[in-house]
PDB file of C-alpha atoms in Angstrom:
ATOM      1  CA  MET G  28       7.183  12.732 -24.817  1.00  0.00           C
ATOM      2  CA  ALA G  29       7.763   9.319 -26.380  1.00  0.00           C
ATOM      3  CA  ILE G  30       4.743   7.716 -24.790  1.00  0.00           C
ATOM      4  CA  TYR G  31       4.645   4.703 -27.088  1.00  0.00           C
ATOM      5  CA  LYS G  32       8.194   3.469 -26.421  1.00  0.00           C
ATOM      6  CA  VAL G  33       8.261  -0.251 -25.685  1.00  0.00           C
ATOM      7  CA  GLU G  34      10.658  -0.147 -22.733  1.00  0.00           C
ATOM      8  CA  ILE G  35       9.953   2.218 -19.834  1.00  0.00           C
ATOM      9  CA  CYS G  36      12.145   2.230 -16.735  1.00  0.00           C
ATOM     10  CA  GLY G  37      13.581  -1.099 -17.860  1.00  0.00           C
ATOM     11  CA  VAL G  38      10.079  -2.618 -18.127  1.00  0.00           C
ATOM     12  CA  ASN G  39       9.055  -4.123 -21.460  1.00  0.00           C
ATOM     13  CA  THR G  40       5.526  -2.753 -21.719  1.00  0.00           C
ATOM     14  CA  ALA G  41       4.731  -5.155 -24.547  1.00  0.00           C
ATOM     15  CA  THR G  42       4.936  -8.087 -22.168  1.00  0.00           C
ATOM     16  CA  LEU G  43       3.111  -6.676 -19.147  1.00  0.00           C
ATOM     17  CA  PRO G  44       0.787  -9.296 -17.599  1.00  0.00           C
ATOM     18  CA  LEU G  45      -2.969  -8.845 -17.768  1.00  0.00           C
ATOM     19  CA  LEU G  46      -4.863 -10.197 -14.759  1.00  0.00           C
ATOM     20  CA  LYS G  47      -8.436 -11.442 -14.879  1.00  0.00           C
ATOM     21  CA  GLU G  48     -10.897 -10.126 -12.299  1.00  0.00           C
ATOM     22  CA  ASP G  49     -10.981 -13.399 -10.367  1.00  0.00           C
ATOM     23  CA  GLU G  50      -7.166 -13.434 -10.285  1.00  0.00           C
ATOM     24  CA  LYS G  51      -7.162  -9.877  -8.899  1.00  0.00           C
ATOM     25  CA  GLU G  52      -9.646 -10.827  -6.203  1.00  0.00           C
ATOM     26  CA  GLU G  53      -7.627 -13.865  -5.176  1.00  0.00           C
ATOM     27  CA  LEU G  54      -4.359 -11.895  -5.116  1.00  0.00           C
ATOM     28  CA  PHE G  55      -5.880  -9.122  -3.026  1.00  0.00           C
ATOM     29  CA  LYS G  56      -7.156 -11.653  -0.487  1.00  0.00           C
ATOM     30  CA  ARG G  57      -3.592 -12.944  -0.196  1.00  0.00           C
ATOM     31  CA  ILE G  58      -2.291  -9.371   0.128  1.00  0.00           C
ATOM     32  CA  GLN G  59      -4.627  -8.772   3.042  1.00  0.00           C
ATOM     33  CA  GLU G  60      -3.176 -11.859   4.680  1.00  0.00           C
ATOM     34  CA  GLY G  61       0.318 -10.389   4.392  1.00  0.00           C
ATOM     35  CA  ASP G  62       1.459 -12.275   1.273  1.00  0.00           C
ATOM     36  CA  MET G  63       4.197 -10.032  -0.196  1.00  0.00           C
ATOM     37  CA  GLU G  64       4.610 -12.240  -3.277  1.00  0.00           C
ATOM     38  CA  ALA G  65       0.927 -11.667  -4.090  1.00  0.00           C
ATOM     39  CA  ARG G  66       1.477  -7.933  -3.590  1.00  0.00           C
ATOM     40  CA  ASP G  67       4.329  -7.957  -6.093  1.00  0.00           C
ATOM     41  CA  LEU G  68       2.221  -9.887  -8.622  1.00  0.00           C
ATOM     42  CA  TYR G  69      -0.688  -7.486  -8.077  1.00  0.00           C
ATOM     43  CA  ILE G  70       1.561  -4.484  -8.754  1.00  0.00           C
ATOM     44  CA  LYS G  71       2.952  -6.029 -11.919  1.00  0.00           C
ATOM     45  CA  GLY G  72      -0.546  -7.023 -13.030  1.00  0.00           C
ATOM     46  CA  ASN G  73      -1.701  -3.386 -12.805  1.00  0.00           C
ATOM     47  CA  LEU G  74       1.232  -1.698 -14.534  1.00  0.00           C
ATOM     48  CA  ARG G  75      -0.895  -1.498 -17.688  1.00  0.00           C
ATOM     49  CA  LEU G  76      -3.175   0.757 -15.682  1.00  0.00           C
ATOM     50  CA  VAL G  77      -0.258   3.125 -14.980  1.00  0.00           C
ATOM     51  CA  LEU G  78       0.713   3.004 -18.647  1.00  0.00           C
ATOM     52  CA  SER G  79      -2.811   3.948 -19.756  1.00  0.00           C
ATOM     53  CA  VAL G  80      -2.916   6.838 -17.281  1.00  0.00           C
ATOM     54  CA  ILE G  81       0.380   8.418 -18.342  1.00  0.00           C
ATOM     55  CA  GLN G  82      -0.852   8.451 -21.952  1.00  0.00           C
ATOM     56  CA  ARG G  83      -3.236  11.195 -20.802  1.00  0.00           C
ATOM     57  CA  PHE G  84      -0.154  13.348 -20.214  1.00  0.00           C
ATOM     58  CA  SER G  85       1.273  12.874 -23.714  1.00  0.00           C
ATOM     59  CA  ASN G  86       1.417  16.654 -24.184  1.00  0.00           C
ATOM     60  CA  SER G  87       3.703  16.994 -21.193  1.00  0.00           C
ATOM     61  CA  ASN G  88       7.377  17.697 -21.732  1.00  0.00           C
ATOM     62  CA  GLU G  89       8.291  15.402 -18.863  1.00  0.00           C
ATOM     63  CA  ASN G  90      10.297  12.264 -19.426  1.00  0.00           C
ATOM     64  CA  VAL G  91       7.986   9.247 -19.780  1.00  0.00           C
ATOM     65  CA  ASP G  92      10.234   7.192 -17.483  1.00  0.00           C
ATOM     66  CA  ASP G  93       9.731   9.750 -14.700  1.00  0.00           C
ATOM     67  CA  LEU G  94       5.975   9.807 -15.185  1.00  0.00           C
ATOM     68  CA  PHE G  95       5.828   6.009 -15.156  1.00  0.00           C
ATOM     69  CA  GLN G  96       7.758   5.898 -11.885  1.00  0.00           C
ATOM     70  CA  ILE G  97       5.503   8.510 -10.336  1.00  0.00           C
ATOM     71  CA  GLY G  98       2.448   6.620 -11.585  1.00  0.00           C
ATOM     72  CA  CYS G  99       3.791   3.453  -9.936  1.00  0.00           C
ATOM     73  CA  ILE G 100       4.023   5.332  -6.639  1.00  0.00           C
ATOM     74  CA  GLY G 101       0.361   6.274  -7.050  1.00  0.00           C
ATOM     75  CA  LEU G 102      -0.466   2.640  -7.813  1.00  0.00           C
ATOM     76  CA  ILE G 103       1.322   1.442  -4.664  1.00  0.00           C
ATOM     77  CA  LYS G 104      -0.520   4.030  -2.564  1.00  0.00           C
ATOM     78  CA  ALA G 105      -3.818   2.850  -4.069  1.00  0.00           C
ATOM     79  CA  ILE G 106      -3.010  -0.769  -3.166  1.00  0.00           C
ATOM     80  CA  ASN G 107      -2.055   0.277   0.374  1.00  0.00           C
ATOM     81  CA  ASN G 108      -5.338   2.122   0.921  1.00  0.00           C
ATOM     82  CA  PHE G 109      -7.848   0.104  -1.128  1.00  0.00           C
ATOM     83  CA  ASP G 110     -10.755  -1.334   0.846  1.00  0.00           C
ATOM     84  CA  VAL G 111     -12.794  -4.094  -0.811  1.00  0.00           C
ATOM     85  CA  THR G 112     -15.829  -3.172   1.353  1.00  0.00           C
ATOM     86  CA  GLN G 113     -16.237  -0.017  -0.736  1.00  0.00           C
ATOM     87  CA  ASN G 114     -17.715  -2.216  -3.469  1.00  0.00           C
ATOM     88  CA  VAL G 115     -15.833  -0.479  -6.278  1.00  0.00           C
ATOM     89  CA  LYS G 116     -13.377  -1.905  -8.778  1.00  0.00           C
ATOM     90  CA  PHE G 117      -9.738  -1.397  -7.945  1.00  0.00           C
ATOM     91  CA  SER G 118      -9.185   0.466 -11.203  1.00  0.00           C
ATOM     92  CA  THR G 119     -11.976   2.908 -10.304  1.00  0.00           C
ATOM     93  CA  TYR G 120     -10.202   3.650  -7.030  1.00  0.00           C
ATOM     94  CA  ALA G 121      -6.639   3.579  -8.364  1.00  0.00           C
ATOM     95  CA  VAL G 122      -6.933   5.772 -11.467  1.00  0.00           C
ATOM     96  CA  PRO G 123      -7.723   9.027  -9.561  1.00  0.00           C
ATOM     97  CA  MET G 124      -4.865   8.346  -7.148  1.00  0.00           C
ATOM     98  CA  ILE G 125      -2.392   7.707  -9.982  1.00  0.00           C
ATOM     99  CA  ILE G 126      -3.588  10.816 -11.816  1.00  0.00           C
ATOM    100  CA  GLY G 127      -3.386  12.844  -8.620  1.00  0.00           C
ATOM    101  CA  GLU G 128       0.162  11.685  -7.937  1.00  0.00           C
ATOM    102  CA  ILE G 129       1.273  12.621 -11.458  1.00  0.00           C
ATOM    103  CA  LYS G 130      -0.498  16.000 -11.351  1.00  0.00           C
ATOM    104  CA  ARG G 131       1.139  16.864  -8.043  1.00  0.00           C
ATOM    105  CA  TYR G 132       4.493  15.859  -9.506  1.00  0.00           C
ATOM    106  CA  LEU G 133       3.969  18.035 -12.586  1.00  0.00           C
ATOM    107  CA  ARG G 134       2.761  20.960 -10.509  1.00  0.00           C
ATOM    108  CA  ASP G 135       5.642  20.832  -8.056  1.00  0.00           C
ATOM    109  CA  ASN G 136       8.238  19.963 -10.684  1.00  0.00           C
ATOM    110  CA  ASN G 137       7.266  23.017 -12.700  1.00  0.00           C
ATOM    111  CA  SER G 138       7.501  25.410  -9.768  1.00  0.00           C
ATOM    112  CA  ILE G 139      10.558  23.969  -8.014  1.00  0.00           C
ATOM    113  CA  ARG G 140      12.902  21.891 -10.115  1.00  0.00           C
ATOM    114  CA  VAL G 141      14.251  18.868  -8.266  1.00  0.00           C
ATOM    115  CA  SER G 142      17.503  17.640  -9.704  1.00  0.00           C
ATOM    116  CA  ARG G 143      17.450  14.351 -11.592  1.00  0.00           C
ATOM    117  CA  SER G 144      20.062  12.870  -9.239  1.00  0.00           C
ATOM    118  CA  LEU G 145      17.927  13.755  -6.213  1.00  0.00           C
ATOM    119  CA  ARG G 146      14.844  12.179  -7.797  1.00  0.00           C
ATOM    120  CA  ASP G 147      16.841   9.059  -8.719  1.00  0.00           C
ATOM    121  CA  THR G 148      17.982   8.731  -5.097  1.00  0.00           C
ATOM    122  CA  ALA G 149      14.374   9.038  -3.906  1.00  0.00           C
ATOM    123  CA  TYR G 150      13.158   6.410  -6.375  1.00  0.00           C
ATOM    124  CA  LYS G 151      15.961   4.026  -5.395  1.00  0.00           C
ATOM    125  CA  ALA G 152      15.013   4.461  -1.732  1.00  0.00           C
ATOM    126  CA  ILE G 153      11.312   3.811  -2.475  1.00  0.00           C
ATOM    127  CA  TYR G 154      12.047   0.651  -4.440  1.00  0.00           C
ATOM    128  CA  ALA G 155      14.533  -0.533  -1.772  1.00  0.00           C
ATOM    129  CA  LYS G 156      11.880   0.029   0.873  1.00  0.00           C
ATOM    130  CA  GLU G 157       9.432  -2.127  -1.079  1.00  0.00           C
ATOM    131  CA  ALA G 158      12.010  -4.860  -1.592  1.00  0.00           C
ATOM    132  CA  LEU G 159      13.101  -4.890   2.078  1.00  0.00           C
ATOM    133  CA  THR G 160       9.487  -4.912   3.246  1.00  0.00           C
ATOM    134  CA  LYS G 161       8.821  -7.911   1.038  1.00  0.00           C
ATOM    135  CA  LYS G 162      11.982  -9.686   2.234  1.00  0.00           C
ATOM    136  CA  ASN G 163      11.713  -8.996   5.976  1.00  0.00           C
ATOM    137  CA  GLN G 164       7.923  -8.739   6.335  1.00  0.00           C
ATOM    138  CA  LYS G 165       8.275  -5.345   8.029  1.00  0.00           C
ATOM    139  CA  GLU G 166       8.964  -1.757   7.070  1.00  0.00           C
ATOM    140  CA  PRO G 167      12.729  -1.005   7.001  1.00  0.00           C
ATOM    141  CA  THR G 168      14.430   1.872   8.792  1.00  0.00           C
ATOM    142  CA  ILE G 169      16.253   4.659   6.952  1.00  0.00           C
ATOM    143  CA  MET G 170      19.546   3.068   8.044  1.00  0.00           C
ATOM    144  CA  GLU G 171      18.555  -0.261   6.489  1.00  0.00           C
ATOM    145  CA  ILE G 172      17.547   1.464   3.247  1.00  0.00           C
ATOM    146  CA  ALA G 173      20.810   3.407   3.223  1.00  0.00           C
ATOM    147  CA  SER G 174      22.790   0.190   3.679  1.00  0.00           C
ATOM    148  CA  GLU G 175      20.816  -1.541   0.916  1.00  0.00           C
ATOM    149  CA  ILE G 176      21.451   1.095  -1.786  1.00  0.00           C
ATOM    150  CA  GLY G 177      24.795   2.422  -0.527  1.00  0.00           C
ATOM    151  CA  ILE G 178      23.663   6.010  -0.057  1.00  0.00           C
ATOM    152  CA  GLY G 179      23.969   8.104   3.087  1.00  0.00           C
ATOM    153  CA  LYS G 180      20.875   8.319   5.261  1.00  0.00           C
ATOM    154  CA  GLU G 181      20.975  12.134   5.194  1.00  0.00           C
ATOM    155  CA  ASP G 182      20.920  12.106   1.401  1.00  0.00           C
ATOM    156  CA  ILE G 183      17.996   9.665   1.384  1.00  0.00           C
ATOM    157  CA  VAL G 184      15.961  11.795   3.792  1.00  0.00           C
ATOM    158  CA  MET G 185      16.705  14.907   1.725  1.00  0.00           C
ATOM    159  CA  ALA G 186      15.735  13.161  -1.510  1.00  0.00           C
ATOM    160  CA  LEU G 187      12.467  11.779  -0.115  1.00  0.00           C
ATOM    161  CA  ASP G 188      11.562  15.182   1.310  1.00  0.00           C
ATOM    162  CA  ALA G 189      12.319  16.832  -2.038  1.00  0.00           C
ATOM    163  CA  ILE G 190       9.763  14.778  -3.968  1.00  0.00           C
ATOM    164  CA  GLN G 191       7.029  15.162  -1.370  1.00  0.00           C
ATOM    165  CA  SER G 192       4.257  17.620  -2.121  1.00  0.00           C
ATOM    166  CA  PRO G 193       1.773  19.293   0.213  1.00  0.00           C
ATOM    167  CA  MET G 194      -1.674  17.729   0.035  1.00  0.00           C
ATOM    168  CA  SER G 195      -4.939  19.516   0.579  1.00  0.00           C
ATOM    169  CA  LEU G 196      -7.467  18.043   2.966  1.00  0.00           C
ATOM    170  CA  TYR G 197      -9.998  18.627   0.210  1.00  0.00           C
ATOM    171  CA  ASP G 198      -8.189  16.499  -2.379  1.00  0.00           C
ATOM    172  CA  PRO G 199     -10.648  13.796  -3.510  1.00  0.00           C
ATOM    173  CA  VAL G 200      -9.868  10.156  -2.854  1.00  0.00           C
ATOM    174  CA  TYR G 201     -12.617   8.696  -5.034  1.00  0.00           C
ATOM    175  CA  SER G 202     -16.248   9.261  -5.976  1.00  0.00           C
ATOM    176  CA  GLU G 203     -19.142   6.817  -5.846  1.00  0.00           C
ATOM    177  CA  GLY G 204     -22.803   7.492  -6.585  1.00  0.00           C
ATOM    178  CA  GLY G 205     -22.308  11.226  -6.609  1.00  0.00           C
ATOM    179  CA  ASP G 206     -20.674  11.260  -3.153  1.00  0.00           C
ATOM    180  CA  THR G 207     -17.034  12.346  -3.172  1.00  0.00           C
ATOM    181  CA  LEU G 208     -14.790  11.175  -0.337  1.00  0.00           C
ATOM    182  CA  TYR G 209     -11.971  13.549   0.577  1.00  0.00           C
ATOM    183  CA  ILE G 210      -8.680  13.132   2.410  1.00  0.00           C
ATOM    184  CA  MET G 211     -10.163  14.908   5.438  1.00  0.00           C
ATOM    185  CA  ASP G 212     -12.667  12.037   5.694  1.00  0.00           C
ATOM    186  CA  GLN G 213      -9.768   9.640   6.215  1.00  0.00           C
ATOM    187  CA  ILE G 214      -8.179  11.522   9.101  1.00  0.00           C
ATOM    188  CA  SER G 215      -8.857  10.954  12.752  1.00  0.00           C
ATOM    189  CA  ASP G 216      -9.397  14.068  14.871  1.00  0.00           C
ATOM    190  CA  LYS G 217      -8.056  13.124  18.293  1.00  0.00           C
ATOM    191  CA  LYS G 218      -8.864  16.597  19.633  1.00  0.00           C
ATOM    192  CA  CYS G 219     -12.578  16.072  19.215  1.00  0.00           C
ATOM    193  CA  SER G 220     -14.131  14.917  22.483  1.00  0.00           C
ATOM    194  CA  GLU G 221     -17.625  14.815  23.907  1.00  0.00           C
ATOM    195  CA  GLU G 222     -16.769  17.493  26.491  1.00  0.00           C
ATOM    196  CA  ASN G 223     -15.695  20.009  23.836  1.00  0.00           C
ATOM    197  CA  TRP G 224     -18.797  19.437  21.739  1.00  0.00           C
ATOM    198  CA  VAL G 225     -21.169  19.746  24.708  1.00  0.00           C
ATOM    199  CA  GLN G 226     -19.460  22.839  26.014  1.00  0.00           C
ATOM    200  CA  ASP G 227     -19.404  24.642  22.677  1.00  0.00           C
ATOM    201  CA  LEU G 228     -22.591  23.567  20.897  1.00  0.00           C
ATOM    202  CA  VAL G 229     -24.794  21.751  23.466  1.00  0.00           C
ATOM    203  CA  LEU G 230     -25.397  18.883  21.084  1.00  0.00           C
ATOM    204  CA  LYS G 231     -26.797  16.201  23.328  1.00  0.00           C
ATOM    205  CA  LYS G 232     -30.436  16.873  22.538  1.00  0.00           C
ATOM    206  CA  ALA G 233     -29.728  17.191  18.842  1.00  0.00           C
ATOM    207  CA  ILE G 234     -27.874  13.858  18.837  1.00  0.00           C
ATOM    208  CA  ASN G 235     -30.652  12.116  20.748  1.00  0.00           C
ATOM    209  CA  ARG G 236     -33.065  13.021  17.923  1.00  0.00           C
ATOM    210  CA  LEU G 237     -31.016  11.048  15.401  1.00  0.00           C
ATOM    211  CA  SER G 238     -31.652   7.470  14.381  1.00  0.00           C
ATOM    212  CA  GLU G 239     -29.666   4.772  16.153  1.00  0.00           C
ATOM    213  CA  ARG G 240     -27.340   4.265  13.178  1.00  0.00           C
ATOM    214  CA  GLU G 241     -26.736   8.024  12.787  1.00  0.00           C
ATOM    215  CA  ARG G 242     -25.960   8.350  16.510  1.00  0.00           C
ATOM    216  CA  GLN G 243     -23.499   5.513  16.241  1.00  0.00           C
ATOM    217  CA  ILE G 244     -21.693   7.176  13.332  1.00  0.00           C
ATOM    218  CA  ILE G 245     -21.595  10.615  14.969  1.00  0.00           C
ATOM    219  CA  THR G 246     -20.259   9.069  18.195  1.00  0.00           C
ATOM    220  CA  LEU G 247     -17.550   7.091  16.453  1.00  0.00           C
ATOM    221  CA  ARG G 248     -16.558   9.938  14.131  1.00  0.00           C
ATOM    222  CA  PHE G 249     -16.543  12.912  16.473  1.00  0.00           C
ATOM    223  CA  TYR G 250     -16.432  11.567  20.009  1.00  0.00           C
ATOM    224  CA  GLU G 251     -13.919   8.785  19.394  1.00  0.00           C
ATOM    225  CA  GLY G 252     -12.181  10.514  16.491  1.00  0.00           C
ATOM    226  CA  LYS G 253     -12.297   7.536  14.111  1.00  0.00           C
ATOM    227  CA  THR G 254     -11.949   7.809  10.326  1.00  0.00           C
ATOM    228  CA  GLN G 255     -14.821   6.986   8.010  1.00  0.00           C
ATOM    229  CA  MET G 256     -12.945   3.825   7.007  1.00  0.00           C
ATOM    230  CA  GLU G 257     -12.749   2.700  10.641  1.00  0.00           C
ATOM    231  CA  VAL G 258     -16.413   3.541  11.221  1.00  0.00           C
ATOM    232  CA  ALA G 259     -17.411   1.570   8.122  1.00  0.00           C
ATOM    233  CA  GLU G 260     -15.520  -1.503   9.377  1.00  0.00           C
ATOM    234  CA  GLU G 261     -17.096  -1.293  12.834  1.00  0.00           C
ATOM    235  CA  ALA G 262     -20.619  -0.624  11.539  1.00  0.00           C
ATOM    236  CA  GLY G 263     -20.404  -3.237   8.778  1.00  0.00           C
ATOM    237  CA  ILE G 264     -21.327  -0.854   5.945  1.00  0.00           C
ATOM    238  CA  SER G 265     -19.475   0.823   3.100  1.00  0.00           C
ATOM    239  CA  GLN G 266     -17.512   4.025   3.539  1.00  0.00           C
ATOM    240  CA  ALA G 267     -19.821   5.761   1.053  1.00  0.00           C
ATOM    241  CA  GLN G 268     -22.809   4.875   3.263  1.00  0.00           C
ATOM    242  CA  VAL G 269     -20.994   6.279   6.283  1.00  0.00           C
ATOM    243  CA  SER G 270     -20.352   9.488   4.395  1.00  0.00           C
ATOM    244  CA  ARG G 271     -24.029   9.854   3.427  1.00  0.00           C
ATOM    245  CA  LEU G 272     -25.319   9.055   6.918  1.00  0.00           C
ATOM    246  CA  GLU G 273     -22.823  11.426   8.495  1.00  0.00           C
ATOM    247  CA  LYS G 274     -23.874  14.273   6.217  1.00  0.00           C
ATOM    248  CA  ASN G 275     -27.561  13.606   6.848  1.00  0.00           C
ATOM    249  CA  ALA G 276     -27.005  13.483  10.622  1.00  0.00           C
ATOM    250  CA  LEU G 277     -25.040  16.734  10.665  1.00  0.00           C
ATOM    251  CA  ASN G 278     -27.678  18.467   8.580  1.00  0.00           C
ATOM    252  CA  SER G 279     -30.422  17.253  10.933  1.00  0.00           C
ATOM    253  CA  MET G 280     -28.469  18.467  13.968  1.00  0.00           C
ATOM    254  CA  LYS G 281     -27.820  21.823  12.316  1.00  0.00           C
ATOM    255  CA  ARG G 282     -31.524  22.328  11.562  1.00  0.00           C
ATOM    256  CA  TYR G 283     -32.427  21.422  15.158  1.00  0.00           C
ATOM    257  CA  LEU G 284     -29.860  23.842  16.656  1.00  0.00           C
ATOM    258  CA  GLU G 285     -31.030  26.648  14.385  1.00  0.00           C
TER     259      GLU G 285
END
């Protein structure tokens, strides 16, 4: 794999911008306010990060252009999900997501070969979606994407489905201070309700023995079905702290019930 080529996917890697930390912070504030121009600048300012990650896969036989495009998808996902309240650098959060996206691509691409034309259609659709979102300030429909790139909506749906990969609930999102946060920690469980817990495990007494903060987290997480990110925002603490308090509370309840 020609990892040191200057031009990848039409991008001259020798001229990629390098953002300072204060510039990144300012751009991300603008992104949170819905500034799509800032989002575009933030993506371009982190393409060096994608480039550095794909160098780890230099022994792969995959085309470097494909890996760069997949890495960019991971970068975009990281930007979409990054939370500044986690008190970690964006690169610390983004690198595992970029690596994970590339590894899933390599795993799936080795087992089931997706044609180059199908992948190209999917990439065109993804880029068109980003461009239309930036232009119209809202996520486009499949019909709008199809009209933008001149490809049938059925072909676009098929192409996007082809490059998707199943994701384990135990795939890590990021690690901080020895605590690993997993995908399952980001998912709301709408089926969890107080009635089910009381009926099955009789937890009221165990919950009442917890500290006020632990009770709040258990209530929000399992009674209201909120994600750790949502709990962190409501409680005014980091997601890592929510994870630790949740684990401590569950262990205390388990010991009491035993």
